[in-house]
Backbone as CSV, one residue per row, in Angstrom:
resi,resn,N_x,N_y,N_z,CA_x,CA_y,CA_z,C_x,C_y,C_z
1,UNK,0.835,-1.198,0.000,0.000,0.000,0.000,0.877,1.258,0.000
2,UNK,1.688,1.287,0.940,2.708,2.283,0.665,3.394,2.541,-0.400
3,UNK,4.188,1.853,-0.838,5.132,1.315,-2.522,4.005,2.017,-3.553
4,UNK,3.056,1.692,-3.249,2.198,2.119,-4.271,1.525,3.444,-4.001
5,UNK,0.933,3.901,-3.175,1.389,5.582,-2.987,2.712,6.197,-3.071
6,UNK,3.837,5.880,-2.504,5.105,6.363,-3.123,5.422,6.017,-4.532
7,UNK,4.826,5.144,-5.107,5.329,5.421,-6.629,4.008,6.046,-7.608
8,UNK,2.802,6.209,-6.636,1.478,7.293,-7.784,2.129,8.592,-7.615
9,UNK,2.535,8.879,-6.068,3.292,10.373,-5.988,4.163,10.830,-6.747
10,UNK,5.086,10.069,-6.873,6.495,10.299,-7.845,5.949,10.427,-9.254
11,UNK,4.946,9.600,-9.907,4.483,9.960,-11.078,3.703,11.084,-11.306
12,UNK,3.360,11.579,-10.409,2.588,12.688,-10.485,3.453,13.938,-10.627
13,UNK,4.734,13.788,-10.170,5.428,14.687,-9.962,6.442,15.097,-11.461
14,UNK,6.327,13.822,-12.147,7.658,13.709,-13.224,6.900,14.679,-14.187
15,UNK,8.142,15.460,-14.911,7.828,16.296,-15.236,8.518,15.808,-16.888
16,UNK,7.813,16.203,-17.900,8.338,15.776,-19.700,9.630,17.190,-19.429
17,UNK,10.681,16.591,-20.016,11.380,17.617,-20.422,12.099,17.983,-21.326
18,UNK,10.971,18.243,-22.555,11.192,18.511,-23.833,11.215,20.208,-23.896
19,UNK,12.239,20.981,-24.534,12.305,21.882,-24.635,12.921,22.600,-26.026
20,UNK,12.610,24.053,-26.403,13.562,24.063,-27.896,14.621,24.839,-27.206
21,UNK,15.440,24.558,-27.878,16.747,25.732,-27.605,17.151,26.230,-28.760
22,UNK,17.143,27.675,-28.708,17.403,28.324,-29.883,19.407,29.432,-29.838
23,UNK,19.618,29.616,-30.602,20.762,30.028,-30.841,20.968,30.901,-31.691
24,UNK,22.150,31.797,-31.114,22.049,32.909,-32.450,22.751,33.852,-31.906
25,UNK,23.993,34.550,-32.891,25.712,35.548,-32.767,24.771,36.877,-32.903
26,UNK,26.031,37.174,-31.668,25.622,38.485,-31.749,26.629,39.266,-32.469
27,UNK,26.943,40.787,-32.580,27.303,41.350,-33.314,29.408,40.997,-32.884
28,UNK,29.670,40.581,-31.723,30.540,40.262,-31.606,31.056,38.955,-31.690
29,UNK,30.247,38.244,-32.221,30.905,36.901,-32.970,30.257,36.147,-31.823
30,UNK,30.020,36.426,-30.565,29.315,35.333,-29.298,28.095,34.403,-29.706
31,UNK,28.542,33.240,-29.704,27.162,32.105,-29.710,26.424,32.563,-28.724
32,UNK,25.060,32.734,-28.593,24.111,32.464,-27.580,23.535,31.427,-27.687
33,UNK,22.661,31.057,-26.315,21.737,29.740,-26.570,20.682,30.320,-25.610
34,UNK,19.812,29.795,-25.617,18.350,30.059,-24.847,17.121,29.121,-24.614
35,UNK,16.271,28.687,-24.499,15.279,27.895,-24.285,13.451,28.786,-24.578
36,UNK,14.331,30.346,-23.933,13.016,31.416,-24.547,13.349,32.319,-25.275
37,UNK,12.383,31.938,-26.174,12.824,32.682,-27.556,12.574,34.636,-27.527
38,UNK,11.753,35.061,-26.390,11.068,36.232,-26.012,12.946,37.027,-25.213
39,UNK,13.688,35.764,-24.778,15.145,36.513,-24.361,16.367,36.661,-25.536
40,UNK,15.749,36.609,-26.976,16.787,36.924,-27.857,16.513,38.437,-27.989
41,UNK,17.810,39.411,-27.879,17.277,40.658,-28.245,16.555,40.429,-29.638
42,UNK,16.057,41.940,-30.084,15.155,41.699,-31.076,15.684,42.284,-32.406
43,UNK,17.023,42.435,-32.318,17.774,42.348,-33.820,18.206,41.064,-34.315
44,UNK,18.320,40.227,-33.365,18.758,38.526,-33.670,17.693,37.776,-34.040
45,UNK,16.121,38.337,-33.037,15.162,37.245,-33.411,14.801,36.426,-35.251
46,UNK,15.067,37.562,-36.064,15.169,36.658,-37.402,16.422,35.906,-37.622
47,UNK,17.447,36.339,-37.248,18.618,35.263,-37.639,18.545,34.060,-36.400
48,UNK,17.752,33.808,-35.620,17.991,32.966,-34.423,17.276,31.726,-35.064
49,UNK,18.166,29.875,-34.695,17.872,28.995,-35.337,17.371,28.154,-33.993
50,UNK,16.724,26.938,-34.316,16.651,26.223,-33.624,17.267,24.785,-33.636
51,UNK,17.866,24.280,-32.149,18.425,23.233,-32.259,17.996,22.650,-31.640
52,UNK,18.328,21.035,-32.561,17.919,20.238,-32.206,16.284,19.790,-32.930
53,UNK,16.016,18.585,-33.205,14.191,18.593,-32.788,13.660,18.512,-34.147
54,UNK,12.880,19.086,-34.053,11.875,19.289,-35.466,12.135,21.343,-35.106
55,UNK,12.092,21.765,-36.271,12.269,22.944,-36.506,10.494,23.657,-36.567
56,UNK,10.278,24.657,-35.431,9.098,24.893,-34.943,8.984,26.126,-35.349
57,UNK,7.376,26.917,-35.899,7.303,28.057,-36.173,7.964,29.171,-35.096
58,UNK,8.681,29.892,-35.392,9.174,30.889,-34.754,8.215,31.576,-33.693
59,UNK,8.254,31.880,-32.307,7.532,32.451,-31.491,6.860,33.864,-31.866
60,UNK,5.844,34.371,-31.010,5.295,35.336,-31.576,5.729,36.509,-30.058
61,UNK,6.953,37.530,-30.419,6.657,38.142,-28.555,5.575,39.092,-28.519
62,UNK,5.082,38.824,-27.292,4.115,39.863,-27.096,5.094,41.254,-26.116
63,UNK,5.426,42.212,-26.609,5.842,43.083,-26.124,4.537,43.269,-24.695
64,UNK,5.113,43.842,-23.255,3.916,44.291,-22.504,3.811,46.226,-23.432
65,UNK,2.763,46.565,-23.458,2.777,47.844,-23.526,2.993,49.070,-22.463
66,UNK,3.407,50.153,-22.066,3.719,50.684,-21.064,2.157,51.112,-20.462
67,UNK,1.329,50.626,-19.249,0.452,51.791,-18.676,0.811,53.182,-17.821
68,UNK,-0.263,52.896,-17.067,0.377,53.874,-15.725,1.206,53.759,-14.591
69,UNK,2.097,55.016,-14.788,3.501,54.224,-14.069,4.737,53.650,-14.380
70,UNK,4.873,53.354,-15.371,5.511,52.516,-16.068,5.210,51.153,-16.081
71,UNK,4.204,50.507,-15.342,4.127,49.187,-15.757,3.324,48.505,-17.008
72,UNK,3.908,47.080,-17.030,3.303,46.924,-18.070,1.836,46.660,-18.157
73,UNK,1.339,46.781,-19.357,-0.460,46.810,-19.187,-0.538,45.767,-19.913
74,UNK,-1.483,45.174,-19.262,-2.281,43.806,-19.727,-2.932,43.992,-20.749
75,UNK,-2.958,42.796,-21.767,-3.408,42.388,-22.886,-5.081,42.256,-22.621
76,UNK,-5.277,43.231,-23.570,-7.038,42.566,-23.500,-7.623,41.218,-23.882
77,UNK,-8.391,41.247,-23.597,-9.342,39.699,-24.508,-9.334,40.070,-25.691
78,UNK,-9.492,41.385,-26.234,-9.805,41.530,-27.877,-8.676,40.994,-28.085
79,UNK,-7.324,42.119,-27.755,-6.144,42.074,-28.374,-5.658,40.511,-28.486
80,UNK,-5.854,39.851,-27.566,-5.059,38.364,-27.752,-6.263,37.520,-28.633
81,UNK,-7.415,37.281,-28.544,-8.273,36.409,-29.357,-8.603,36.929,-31.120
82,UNK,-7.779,38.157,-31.503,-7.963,38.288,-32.782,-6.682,37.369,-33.155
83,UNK,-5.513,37.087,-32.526,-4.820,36.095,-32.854,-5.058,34.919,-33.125
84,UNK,-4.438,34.425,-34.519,-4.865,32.589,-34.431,-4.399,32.230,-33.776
85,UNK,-5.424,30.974,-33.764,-5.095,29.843,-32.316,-3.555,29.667,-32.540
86,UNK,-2.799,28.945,-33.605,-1.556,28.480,-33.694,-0.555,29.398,-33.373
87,UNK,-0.952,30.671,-33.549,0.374,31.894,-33.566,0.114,31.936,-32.118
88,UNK,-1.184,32.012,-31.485,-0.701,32.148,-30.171,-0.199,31.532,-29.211
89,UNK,-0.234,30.045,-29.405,-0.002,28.850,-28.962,1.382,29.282,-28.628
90,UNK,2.433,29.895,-29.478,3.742,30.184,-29.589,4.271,31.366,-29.233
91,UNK,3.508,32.271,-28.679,3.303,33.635,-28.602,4.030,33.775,-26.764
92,UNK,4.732,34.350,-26.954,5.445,35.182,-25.482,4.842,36.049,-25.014
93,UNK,4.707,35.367,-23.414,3.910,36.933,-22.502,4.922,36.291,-21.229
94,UNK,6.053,38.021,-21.302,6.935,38.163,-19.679,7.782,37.778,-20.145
95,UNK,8.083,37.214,-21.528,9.877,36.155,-21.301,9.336,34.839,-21.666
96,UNK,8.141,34.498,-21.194,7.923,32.687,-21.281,6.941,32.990,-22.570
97,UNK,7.345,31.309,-23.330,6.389,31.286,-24.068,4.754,30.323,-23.192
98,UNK,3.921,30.922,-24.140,2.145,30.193,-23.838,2.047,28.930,-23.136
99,UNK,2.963,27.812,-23.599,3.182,26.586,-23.522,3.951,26.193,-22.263
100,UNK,4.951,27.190,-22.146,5.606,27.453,-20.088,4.802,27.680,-19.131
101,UNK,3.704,28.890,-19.484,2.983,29.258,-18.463,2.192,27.981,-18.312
102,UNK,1.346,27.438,-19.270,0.558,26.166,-19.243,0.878,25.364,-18.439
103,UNK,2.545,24.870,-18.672,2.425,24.011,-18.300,3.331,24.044,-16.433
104,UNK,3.609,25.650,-16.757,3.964,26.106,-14.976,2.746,25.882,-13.763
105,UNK,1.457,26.526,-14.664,0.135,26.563,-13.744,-0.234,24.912,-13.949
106,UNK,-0.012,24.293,-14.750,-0.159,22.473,-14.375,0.500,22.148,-13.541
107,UNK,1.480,22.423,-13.569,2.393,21.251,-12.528,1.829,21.819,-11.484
108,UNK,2.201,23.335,-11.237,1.840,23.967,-10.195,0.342,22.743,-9.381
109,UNK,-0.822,23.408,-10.316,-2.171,22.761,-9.621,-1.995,21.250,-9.403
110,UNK,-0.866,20.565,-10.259,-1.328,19.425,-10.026,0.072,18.854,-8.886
111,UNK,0.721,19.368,-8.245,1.257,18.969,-7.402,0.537,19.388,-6.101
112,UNK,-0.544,20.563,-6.102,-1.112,21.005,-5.046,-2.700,20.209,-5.153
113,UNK,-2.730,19.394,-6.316,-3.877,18.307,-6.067,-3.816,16.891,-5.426
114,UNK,-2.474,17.115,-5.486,-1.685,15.316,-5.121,-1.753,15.633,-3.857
115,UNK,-1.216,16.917,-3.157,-0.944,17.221,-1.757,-2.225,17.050,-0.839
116,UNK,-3.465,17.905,-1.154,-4.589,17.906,-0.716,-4.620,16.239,-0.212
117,UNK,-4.336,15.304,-2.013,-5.465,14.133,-1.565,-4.512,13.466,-0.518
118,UNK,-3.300,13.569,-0.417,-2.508,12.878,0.271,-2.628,13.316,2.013
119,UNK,-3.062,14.689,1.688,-3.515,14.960,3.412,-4.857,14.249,3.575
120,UNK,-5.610,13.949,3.190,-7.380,13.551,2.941,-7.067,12.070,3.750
121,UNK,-5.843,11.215,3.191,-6.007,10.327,3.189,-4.962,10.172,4.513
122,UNK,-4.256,10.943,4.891,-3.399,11.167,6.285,-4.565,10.855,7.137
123,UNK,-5.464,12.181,7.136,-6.505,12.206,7.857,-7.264,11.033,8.246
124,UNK,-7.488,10.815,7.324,-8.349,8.893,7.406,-7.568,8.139,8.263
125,UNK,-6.207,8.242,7.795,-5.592,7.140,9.016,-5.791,7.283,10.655
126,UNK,-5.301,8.615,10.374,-5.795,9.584,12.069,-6.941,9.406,12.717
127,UNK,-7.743,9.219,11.937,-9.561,9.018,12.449,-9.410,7.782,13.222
128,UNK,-8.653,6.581,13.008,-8.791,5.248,13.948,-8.033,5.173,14.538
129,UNK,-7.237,5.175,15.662,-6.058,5.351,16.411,-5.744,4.182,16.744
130,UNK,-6.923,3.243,16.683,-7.299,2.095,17.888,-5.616,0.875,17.870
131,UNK,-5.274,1.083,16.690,-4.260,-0.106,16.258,-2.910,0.687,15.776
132,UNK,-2.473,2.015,16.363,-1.201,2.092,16.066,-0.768,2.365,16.737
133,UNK,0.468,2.663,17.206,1.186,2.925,18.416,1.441,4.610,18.545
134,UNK,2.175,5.107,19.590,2.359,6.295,20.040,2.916,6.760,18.902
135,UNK,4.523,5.891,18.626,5.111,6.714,17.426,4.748,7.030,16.155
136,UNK,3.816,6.063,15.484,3.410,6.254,14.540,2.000,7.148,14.231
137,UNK,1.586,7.514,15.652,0.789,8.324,16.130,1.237,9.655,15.819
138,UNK,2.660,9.620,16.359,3.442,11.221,16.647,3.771,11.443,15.010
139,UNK,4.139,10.453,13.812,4.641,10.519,12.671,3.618,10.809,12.008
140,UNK,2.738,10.476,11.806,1.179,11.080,11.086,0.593,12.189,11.804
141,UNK,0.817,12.659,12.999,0.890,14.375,12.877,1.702,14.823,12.502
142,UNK,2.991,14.862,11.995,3.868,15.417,11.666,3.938,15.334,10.229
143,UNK,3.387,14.291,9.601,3.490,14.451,8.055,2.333,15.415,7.573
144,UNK,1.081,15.448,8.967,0.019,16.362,8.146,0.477,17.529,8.803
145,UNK,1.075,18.084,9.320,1.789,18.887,9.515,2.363,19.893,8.243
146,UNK,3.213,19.117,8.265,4.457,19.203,7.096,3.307,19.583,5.825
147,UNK,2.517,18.482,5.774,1.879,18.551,4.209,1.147,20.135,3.921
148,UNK,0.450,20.365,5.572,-0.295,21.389,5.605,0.432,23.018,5.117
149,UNK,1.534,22.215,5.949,2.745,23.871,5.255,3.173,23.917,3.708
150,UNK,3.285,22.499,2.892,3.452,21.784,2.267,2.177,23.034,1.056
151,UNK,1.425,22.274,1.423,0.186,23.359,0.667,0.170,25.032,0.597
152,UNK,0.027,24.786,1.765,0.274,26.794,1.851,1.041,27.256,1.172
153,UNK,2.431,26.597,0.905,3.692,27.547,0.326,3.130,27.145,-1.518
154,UNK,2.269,25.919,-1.562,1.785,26.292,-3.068,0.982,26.708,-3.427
155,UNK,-0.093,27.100,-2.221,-0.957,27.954,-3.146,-0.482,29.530,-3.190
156,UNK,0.488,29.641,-1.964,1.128,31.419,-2.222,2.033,31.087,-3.600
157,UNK,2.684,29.808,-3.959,3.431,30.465,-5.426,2.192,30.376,-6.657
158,UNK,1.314,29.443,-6.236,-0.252,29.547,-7.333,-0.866,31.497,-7.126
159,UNK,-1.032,31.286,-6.396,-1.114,33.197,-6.230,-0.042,33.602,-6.892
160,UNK,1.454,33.739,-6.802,2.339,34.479,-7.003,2.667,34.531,-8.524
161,UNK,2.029,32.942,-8.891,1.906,32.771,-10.696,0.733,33.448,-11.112
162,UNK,-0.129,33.415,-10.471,-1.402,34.234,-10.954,-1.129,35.583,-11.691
163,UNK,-0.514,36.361,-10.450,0.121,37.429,-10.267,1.305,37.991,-11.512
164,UNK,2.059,36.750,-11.428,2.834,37.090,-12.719,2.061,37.106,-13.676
165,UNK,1.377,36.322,-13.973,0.575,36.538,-15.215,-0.125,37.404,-15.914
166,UNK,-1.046,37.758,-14.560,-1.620,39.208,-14.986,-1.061,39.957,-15.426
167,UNK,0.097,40.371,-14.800,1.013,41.304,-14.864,1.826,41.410,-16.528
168,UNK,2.210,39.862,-16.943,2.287,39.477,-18.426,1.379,39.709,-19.419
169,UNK,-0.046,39.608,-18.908,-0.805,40.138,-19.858,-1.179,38.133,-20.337
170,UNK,-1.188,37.475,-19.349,-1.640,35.936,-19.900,-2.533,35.731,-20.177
171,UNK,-3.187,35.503,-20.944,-4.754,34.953,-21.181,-5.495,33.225,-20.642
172,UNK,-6.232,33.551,-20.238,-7.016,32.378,-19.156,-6.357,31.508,-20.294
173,UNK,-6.537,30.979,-21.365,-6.568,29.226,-21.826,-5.218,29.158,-20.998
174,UNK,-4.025,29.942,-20.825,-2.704,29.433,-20.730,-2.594,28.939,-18.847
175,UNK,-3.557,29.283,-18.400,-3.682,29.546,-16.592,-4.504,28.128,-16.369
């Protein structure tokens, strides 16, 4: 029973790590390399190649525009949904492309869905006391403990991604 919650957890956790890396000289002969295509300055972005992979339509950056203050102002619903689906799929908001944030706010939710059920089911054990001993008594408060802090610190970085986002100008499909 255990073996097998320690190995649904761990799968829940593994993360694909397919990425493009792109490349491209700057005016002083320097190779660069990158993974976001939104961090090539923007005299390189046409000469910048991709390695490795299958060769993928070039990203789309979304510059933020300046509001009040100097910060940047969020993308409307018009402004991003007159875009096609495919260009935006590839499209940079903050530095990351569409497909980072996606899949930042996934892992994100889904490591803070594993956590929940794994406290749910702490709990359950806790409910019968009748057959375990002191220590293992004292060790299952301490893991829901742990888990409980465990949560908190992800839903403040689920807030804190929120936050970035807005701030990027992200549009809900990518959240």
């Amino acid at each position: 029973m255990k073996r097998a919650l320690l190995v649904m957890t761990l799968l829940m956790f593994a993360v694909p790590a397919a990425a493009t890396t792109y490349t491209w000289e700057d005016d002083q002969g320097t190779v660069n390399f990158t993974e976001d295509y939104g961090k090539i300055p923007k005299k390189y972005r046409k000469k910048a190649k991709v390695l490795g992979g299958e060769e993928e339509e070039p990203s789309v950056v979304v510059e933020p525009e300046q509001g009040e203050k100097g910060k940047p102002k969020a993308a409307t619903p018009r402004e991003t949904s007159e875009q096609p689906q495919a260009e935006q799929k590839n499209t940079v908001f903050g530095g990351k492309e569409g497909k980072a944030w996606r899949a930042e706010f996934g892992q994100l939710k889904a490591d803070l869905k594993a956590s929940e059920d794994q406290l749910v089911d702490l709990r359950k054990r806790l409910a019968d006391t009748s057959k375990m001993s002191r220590s293992e008594y004292l060790r299952l408060q301490d893991s829901i403990r742990n888990l409980e802090n465990r949560i908190l610190g992800l839903r403040e970085r689920l807030d804190d991604l929120k936050a970035a986002a807005n701030r990027a100008g992200v549009p809900d499909e990518f959240r």
